[in-house]
Short mmCIF file of C-alpha atoms in Angstrom, two decimals:
data_model
loop_
_atom_site.label_atom_id
_atom_site.label_comp_id
_atom_site.label_asym_id
_atom_site.label_seq_id
_atom_site.Cartn_x
_atom_site.Cartn_y
_atom_site.Cartn_z
CA MET Y 1 -20.31 23.91 8.32
CA SER Y 2 -17.27 22.24 7.99
CA THR Y 3 -14.93 24.00 4.72
CA ILE Y 4 -13.75 19.97 4.22
CA GLY Y 5 -15.34 20.48 0.73
CA HIS Y 6 -14.49 23.28 -0.15
CA ARG Y 7 -12.63 23.33 -1.98
CA ARG Y 8 -10.67 22.04 -5.62
CA TYR Y 9 -8.53 18.69 -5.24
CA VAL Y 10 -7.20 16.78 -8.03
CA ALA Y 11 -8.18 13.44 -8.34
CA LEU Y 12 -4.14 12.05 -8.63
CA LEU Y 13 -2.21 9.66 -10.74
CA LEU Y 14 -0.75 7.31 -9.71
CA PRO Y 15 2.88 7.09 -11.68
CA PHE Y 16 4.22 3.23 -12.37
CA ASP Y 17 7.48 1.77 -13.80
CA GLU Y 18 8.19 -0.57 -16.75
CA GLN Y 19 7.07 -3.72 -14.76
CA MET Y 20 3.83 -1.86 -13.23
CA LYS Y 21 5.37 -1.67 -9.59
CA VAL Y 22 3.89 1.77 -7.55
CA ASP Y 23 7.21 4.49 -8.83
CA GLU Y 24 7.11 6.48 -5.57
CA GLN Y 25 9.75 8.50 -6.41
CA ALA Y 26 7.41 9.89 -9.89
CA PHE Y 27 4.84 9.41 -7.19
CA ARG Y 28 6.43 11.91 -4.85
CA ARG Y 29 6.83 14.36 -6.89
CA TYR Y 30 3.56 14.74 -9.01
CA VAL Y 31 2.20 15.22 -5.33
CA ARG Y 32 4.78 17.51 -4.60
CA TYR Y 33 3.72 19.90 -8.11
CA TYR Y 34 0.48 20.42 -6.74
CA ALA Y 35 1.48 20.97 -2.83
CA ASP Y 36 4.88 23.45 -3.78
CA ASP Y 37 2.90 25.27 -5.78
CA PRO Y 38 1.60 28.60 -3.63
CA ARG Y 39 -1.53 28.96 -5.86
CA PHE Y 40 -3.35 25.44 -6.28
CA ALA Y 41 -2.41 25.31 -2.19
CA ALA Y 42 -4.39 28.30 -1.17
CA GLU Y 43 -7.40 27.10 -2.56
CA GLY Y 44 -6.41 22.97 -3.61
CA GLY Y 45 -6.77 19.61 -2.32
CA LEU Y 46 -5.57 16.11 -3.23
CA CYS Y 47 -7.74 13.28 -3.25
CA VAL Y 48 -5.30 10.14 -2.67
CA ASN Y 49 -6.38 6.90 -3.86
CA PRO Y 50 -9.04 7.51 -6.93
CA GLU Y 51 -10.32 6.15 -10.19
CA ALA Y 52 -8.34 8.67 -11.49
CA GLY Y 53 -5.69 6.51 -9.66
CA GLU Y 54 -6.32 3.20 -10.38
CA ILE Y 55 -7.64 2.14 -6.54
CA PHE Y 56 -9.53 -0.58 -8.37
CA TYR Y 57 -6.58 -2.47 -8.93
CA LEU Y 58 -4.35 -1.49 -6.51
CA THR Y 59 -3.88 -3.41 -3.29
CA ARG Y 60 -4.57 -2.75 0.16
CA GLU Y 61 -1.17 -3.06 1.20
CA GLU Y 62 0.00 -0.65 -2.58
CA LYS Y 63 -2.86 2.14 -1.20
CA ARG Y 64 -2.18 2.23 2.21
CA ARG Y 65 1.61 3.24 0.87
CA VAL Y 66 0.59 5.33 -1.66
CA LEU Y 67 -1.71 7.46 1.21
CA GLU Y 68 1.77 6.96 2.81
CA ILE Y 69 3.88 8.92 0.88
CA ALA Y 70 1.20 11.44 -0.16
CA MET Y 71 0.96 12.54 3.93
CA GLU Y 72 4.81 11.98 3.49
CA GLU Y 73 5.07 15.14 0.63
CA ALA Y 74 1.97 17.12 1.49
CA HIS Y 75 0.27 16.47 4.89
CA GLY Y 76 -0.10 20.22 6.52
CA LYS Y 77 -0.08 22.12 3.03
CA LEU Y 78 -3.98 21.15 1.45
CA PRO Y 79 -6.99 19.33 3.34
CA ILE Y 80 -5.86 15.46 1.69
CA ILE Y 81 -8.53 12.90 1.21
CA ALA Y 82 -8.96 9.23 0.56
CA GLY Y 83 -10.58 6.90 -1.61
CA THR Y 84 -11.75 3.30 -0.05
CA TRP Y 85 -13.26 1.18 -2.18
CA ALA Y 86 -12.69 -2.61 -2.41
CA LEU Y 87 -14.66 -4.69 -3.54
CA ARG Y 88 -15.55 -5.86 0.11
CA THR Y 89 -17.79 -3.93 2.87
CA GLU Y 90 -15.14 -5.11 5.71
CA GLU Y 91 -12.09 -4.14 3.67
CA MET Y 92 -13.50 -0.35 2.57
CA VAL Y 93 -14.35 0.24 6.34
CA GLU Y 94 -9.77 -1.33 6.89
CA THR Y 95 -9.09 0.66 4.49
CA ALA Y 96 -10.78 3.97 5.05
CA ARG Y 97 -9.19 3.33 9.20
CA ASP Y 98 -5.36 2.93 7.59
CA ALA Y 99 -7.07 6.20 5.93
CA LYS Y 100 -7.99 7.68 9.25
CA ALA Y 101 -4.90 5.86 11.34
CA LEU Y 102 -2.26 7.89 8.42
CA GLY Y 103 -3.65 11.26 9.78
CA VAL Y 104 -6.00 12.40 6.35
CA ASP Y 105 -8.64 14.66 6.67
CA GLY Y 106 -11.32 13.15 4.77
CA ILE Y 107 -12.22 10.07 2.81
CA PHE Y 108 -13.83 9.17 -0.65
CA VAL Y 109 -16.35 6.96 -1.03
CA THR Y 110 -17.34 5.02 -4.03
CA PRO Y 111 -20.10 2.58 -4.46
CA PRO Y 112 -19.87 -0.65 -4.26
CA GLY Y 113 -18.36 -2.75 -7.57
CA GLY Y 114 -18.16 -6.81 -8.68
CA ALA Y 115 -21.92 -8.11 -9.43
CA GLN Y 116 -24.40 -6.67 -11.97
CA ASP Y 117 -26.62 -6.43 -9.00
CA VAL Y 118 -24.50 -4.44 -6.54
CA THR Y 119 -23.82 -2.04 -10.06
CA SER Y 120 -24.67 -2.27 -13.96
CA CYS Y 121 -27.85 -2.58 -13.12
CA TRP Y 122 -28.47 -1.66 -9.52
CA ASP Y 123 -32.14 0.38 -9.44
CA ALA Y 124 -30.45 3.36 -6.84
CA ASP Y 125 -33.60 5.12 -6.23
CA ALA Y 126 -35.49 1.37 -5.60
CA TYR Y 127 -32.54 0.45 -3.14
CA PRO Y 128 -30.01 3.01 -2.72
CA GLU Y 129 -28.44 0.41 1.35
CA ILE Y 130 -26.75 -1.14 -1.46
CA TRP Y 131 -24.46 1.85 -1.32
CA LEU Y 132 -25.33 3.93 1.94
CA ASP Y 133 -25.15 -0.06 3.89
CA THR Y 134 -20.94 0.53 3.25
CA VAL Y 135 -21.25 4.45 3.25
CA ILE Y 136 -22.71 4.14 6.92
CA ALA Y 137 -20.61 1.07 7.58
CA GLN Y 138 -17.43 3.20 6.99
CA ASP Y 139 -18.72 6.51 8.73
CA ARG Y 140 -19.64 4.54 11.93
CA ALA Y 141 -15.46 3.29 12.02
CA VAL Y 142 -14.06 6.50 11.73
CA ASP Y 143 -16.24 9.92 11.93
CA LEU Y 144 -14.10 11.91 9.37
CA PRO Y 145 -16.15 13.95 6.51
CA ILE Y 146 -17.16 11.70 3.62
CA ILE Y 147 -17.18 12.81 -0.74
CA THR Y 148 -18.76 11.32 -2.40
CA HIS Y 149 -18.27 9.43 -6.20
CA PRO Y 150 -22.29 8.61 -7.07
CA VAL Y 151 -20.84 6.19 -9.46
CA SER Y 152 -24.19 3.79 -11.31
CA GLY Y 153 -26.50 2.20 -14.21
CA SER Y 154 -28.63 5.11 -13.81
CA ASP Y 155 -30.89 5.88 -17.30
CA PHE Y 156 -30.25 10.09 -18.55
CA PRO Y 157 -29.80 12.31 -17.04
CA PHE Y 158 -28.57 11.30 -13.88
CA TYR Y 159 -25.80 8.39 -15.67
CA PRO Y 160 -23.15 8.09 -14.73
CA GLY Y 161 -24.11 9.25 -11.55
CA LEU Y 162 -26.74 8.61 -8.67
CA PRO Y 163 -30.48 9.81 -8.95
CA VAL Y 164 -30.84 13.36 -6.63
CA GLY Y 165 -34.07 11.12 -4.83
CA ALA Y 166 -31.37 8.56 -3.71
CA ALA Y 167 -28.57 11.73 -3.29
CA LEU Y 168 -30.87 13.50 -1.65
CA HIS Y 169 -31.79 10.17 0.53
CA MET Y 170 -27.51 9.38 2.09
CA CYS Y 171 -26.72 13.00 2.11
CA ARG Y 172 -29.92 13.95 4.83
CA GLU Y 173 -28.89 9.86 6.31
CA VAL Y 174 -25.28 10.55 6.74
CA PRO Y 175 -24.12 14.65 8.46
CA ASN Y 176 -20.45 12.89 7.29
CA ILE Y 177 -21.50 13.67 4.08
CA VAL Y 178 -20.01 17.31 2.72
CA GLY Y 179 -19.32 17.06 -0.70
CA TRP Y 180 -21.39 15.35 -3.44
CA LYS Y 181 -18.79 14.69 -6.39
CA MET Y 182 -21.06 16.30 -10.07
CA THR Y 183 -20.63 13.26 -12.62
CA TYR Y 184 -23.29 13.93 -14.71
CA THR Y 185 -24.16 15.28 -17.03
CA TYR Y 186 -25.73 19.00 -17.32
CA ASP Y 187 -28.95 18.66 -17.44
CA GLY Y 188 -28.56 15.79 -14.39
CA PHE Y 189 -26.04 18.24 -12.84
CA ARG Y 190 -28.59 21.22 -12.36
CA ILE Y 191 -31.59 18.31 -10.94
CA VAL Y 192 -29.20 16.83 -8.64
CA ALA Y 193 -27.19 21.02 -7.37
CA LYS Y 194 -30.33 22.15 -6.83
CA GLY Y 195 -31.15 19.08 -4.63
CA LEU Y 196 -28.69 19.49 -2.65
CA ARG Y 197 -29.01 23.46 -2.37
CA SER Y 198 -32.66 22.35 -0.75
CA LEU Y 199 -30.92 20.36 2.12
CA ASN Y 200 -31.17 21.91 5.06
CA ARG Y 201 -27.73 21.43 6.03
CA PRO Y 202 -24.82 22.33 3.12
CA VAL Y 203 -22.83 19.98 1.41
CA ALA Y 204 -21.29 21.09 -1.39
CA ILE Y 205 -21.17 21.00 -5.28
CA MET Y 206 -18.16 19.53 -6.56
CA GLY Y 207 -16.94 20.17 -10.01
CA ALA Y 208 -16.38 17.20 -11.88
CA LEU Y 209 -16.38 17.65 -16.03
CA ALA Y 210 -13.84 20.67 -16.45
CA SER Y 211 -15.48 20.73 -20.14
CA ARG Y 212 -18.94 22.47 -18.17
CA PHE Y 213 -16.94 24.73 -15.54
CA HIS Y 214 -17.39 27.73 -17.21
CA GLU Y 215 -20.99 27.11 -18.08
CA TYR Y 216 -21.31 25.99 -13.47
CA ARG Y 217 -19.66 29.09 -12.92
CA ALA Y 218 -21.84 31.28 -14.14
CA THR Y 219 -25.20 29.39 -13.02
CA GLY Y 220 -22.91 29.55 -8.75
CA MET Y 221 -24.00 25.94 -8.57
CA PHE Y 222 -20.21 25.63 -8.22
CA ASP Y 223 -18.35 24.62 -4.57
CA GLY Y 224 -15.32 23.27 -5.62
CA THR Y 225 -13.70 20.34 -7.74
CA LEU Y 226 -12.70 16.62 -7.09
CA SER Y 227 -11.44 16.24 -10.67
CA GLY Y 228 -8.57 14.98 -12.35
CA PHE Y 229 -9.11 17.38 -15.15
CA TRP Y 230 -6.50 19.16 -12.86
CA THR Y 231 -4.04 16.86 -13.59
CA PHE Y 232 -2.78 18.10 -16.99
CA ALA Y 233 -3.92 21.67 -16.90
CA LYS Y 234 -3.64 23.57 -13.86
CA GLU Y 235 -1.92 26.20 -14.45
CA PRO Y 236 -4.85 27.52 -17.05
CA MET Y 237 -7.75 25.92 -15.13
CA LEU Y 238 -5.95 27.81 -12.41
CA ASP Y 239 -6.17 31.20 -14.48
CA HIS Y 240 -9.51 30.58 -15.48
CA LEU Y 241 -11.27 29.90 -11.89
CA GLU Y 242 -9.45 32.76 -10.37
CA ALA Y 243 -10.21 35.05 -13.47
CA TRP Y 244 -14.29 34.28 -12.41
CA ASP Y 245 -13.46 35.00 -8.38
CA ARG Y 246 -12.82 38.14 -9.96
CA ARG Y 247 -16.27 38.64 -11.14
CA ASP Y 248 -13.77 39.67 -13.82
CA LEU Y 249 -16.04 37.61 -16.76
CA GLU Y 250 -14.36 38.79 -19.82
CA GLY Y 251 -10.74 37.41 -18.39
CA ALA Y 252 -13.21 33.86 -17.87
CA CYS Y 253 -13.96 34.45 -21.77
CA ARG Y 254 -10.68 34.36 -22.53
CA ILE Y 255 -8.60 32.21 -21.09
CA TRP Y 256 -11.48 29.31 -21.85
CA ASP Y 257 -11.67 29.80 -25.53
CA SER Y 258 -8.19 30.66 -26.06
CA GLY Y 259 -8.08 26.65 -26.16
CA LEU Y 260 -8.82 25.82 -23.21
CA VAL Y 261 -12.62 24.27 -23.51
CA ASN Y 262 -10.80 22.84 -26.89
CA LEU Y 263 -8.15 20.17 -24.80
CA HIS Y 264 -10.85 19.41 -22.34
CA GLU Y 265 -13.84 18.57 -24.44
CA TYR Y 266 -11.85 16.46 -26.33
CA ILE Y 267 -10.54 15.05 -22.46
CA ALA Y 268 -13.96 13.84 -21.46
CA ASP Y 269 -14.66 11.04 -24.10
CA MET Y 270 -15.67 8.99 -21.26
CA GLY Y 271 -15.03 5.21 -22.56
CA ARG Y 272 -11.37 7.17 -22.63
CA LEU Y 273 -11.48 9.57 -20.07
CA HIS Y 274 -8.51 7.92 -16.96
CA ILE Y 275 -6.63 7.11 -19.73
CA ARG Y 276 -6.52 10.85 -21.65
CA TYR Y 277 -5.78 11.88 -18.03
CA LYS Y 278 -2.30 9.91 -17.98
CA THR Y 279 -1.66 10.24 -21.73
CA ALA Y 280 -2.19 14.19 -21.04
CA ALA Y 281 -0.21 14.00 -17.50
CA TRP Y 282 2.96 12.34 -18.85
CA LEU Y 283 2.14 14.95 -21.90
CA ARG Y 284 3.36 17.01 -20.20
CA GLY Y 285 6.30 15.98 -17.83
CA LEU Y 286 4.23 15.28 -15.03
CA ILE Y 287 5.23 11.32 -14.80
CA PRO Y 288 7.20 9.28 -17.07
CA SER Y 289 4.57 7.15 -18.33
CA PRO Y 290 0.41 6.86 -19.47
CA PHE Y 291 0.41 3.55 -18.97
CA MET Y 292 -2.27 1.92 -16.98
CA ARG Y 293 -2.62 -1.92 -14.79
CA SER Y 294 -4.36 -4.26 -17.36
CA PRO Y 295 -6.62 -4.20 -17.92
CA MET Y 296 -7.00 -0.59 -18.30
CA PRO Y 297 -6.59 0.25 -21.84
CA LYS Y 298 -3.18 2.18 -23.55
CA PRO Y 299 -3.47 4.99 -25.49
CA LYS Y 300 -3.20 5.86 -29.16
CA PRO Y 301 -1.21 7.35 -31.73
CA GLU Y 302 -3.95 9.67 -32.86
CA GLU Y 303 -5.06 9.63 -28.92
CA ILE Y 304 -1.35 10.85 -28.26
CA ASP Y 305 -0.81 12.96 -31.05
CA THR Y 306 -4.34 14.86 -30.59
CA ILE Y 307 -3.51 15.40 -26.70
CA TYR Y 308 0.34 16.81 -27.68
CA ASN Y 309 -1.59 19.49 -30.05
CA LEU Y 310 -4.21 20.87 -27.85
CA LEU Y 311 -2.02 21.22 -24.74
CA LYS Y 312 0.85 23.25 -27.89
CA ALA Y 313 -1.58 25.38 -29.01
CA LEU Y 314 -2.66 26.47 -25.32
CA ASN Y 315 1.20 27.12 -24.27
CA LEU Y 316 1.75 24.91 -21.91
CA SER Y 317 4.90 23.08 -21.45
CA VAL Y 318 5.12 19.33 -22.77
CA ILE Y 319 8.03 16.95 -23.42
CA ASP Y 320 9.47 16.62 -26.39
CA ARG Y 321 8.54 15.16 -29.71
CA SER Y 322 10.74 12.98 -30.67
CA ASP Y 323 10.17 11.37 -26.68
CA LEU Y 324 6.52 10.35 -28.60
CA LYS Y 325 8.07 7.43 -29.32
CA ARG Y 326 8.57 5.52 -26.36
CA ALA Y 327 4.98 5.22 -25.75
CA ALA Y 328 4.12 3.91 -29.65
#
């Protein structure tokens, strides 16, 4: 059984300089923040070039260079998986080959982007091959463990993830799928998690929306994570999950109710999720700027203030208030 999916992956952000070029030195420091932390490295992992890392706005060369830096700083310290998204299937395959050549432990696959036929209007149950064919092509090219990032135009309760029928079909068709990122609301999560447990082989249930981690741990439907919430709240999240590992329910509840759930619930606005990740990481002093490549939005002043106060309420280290003027 592959254990690649049974770990706590952070979906790494990508810092840019003032010209919106990749800030390589800042990224190195950011990778070391996770790789050199024994508590995180013991159960954690790095997902390089995820959606949170703005893979949709990177060239193939940039994706390769970002992964190269991560491998230089963290290879051998904890597992590293790499996103492979590209506009065309051929480039997905080449990006997967780049990742394998650099020595990754697995690939992180995302559905196609572009026309409505393969995005907002895609019926994944009727036409699972829209995504499945791209995954099979990558699987044949690199034969590595695969973790999925299911997103589609599905209706409730599966929005914004993949319906349970299509999800299980993909897992049966591609044995290298070892982890399923749970991009669902609570109701969809429960249905898909039960479906994954019904398979005749293990596929890890990987929590994404940390505002629900407390409930997910209580149900036992939680094998690992692939989440951007680690980008700004690593320490209290470790405290919370380690309390659950010890079966210390009172301790887990105390940490959760100390302000962690409030922070997570504010960040978890699906229409502002990634800019809030980056803003929170910047406020923690982990990256030098909150800005994302266009057309991604900039943080609103009220978002900066709210996140700053929520971080302070958790007694997390933050930058000086005078530095907030730079973003404003």
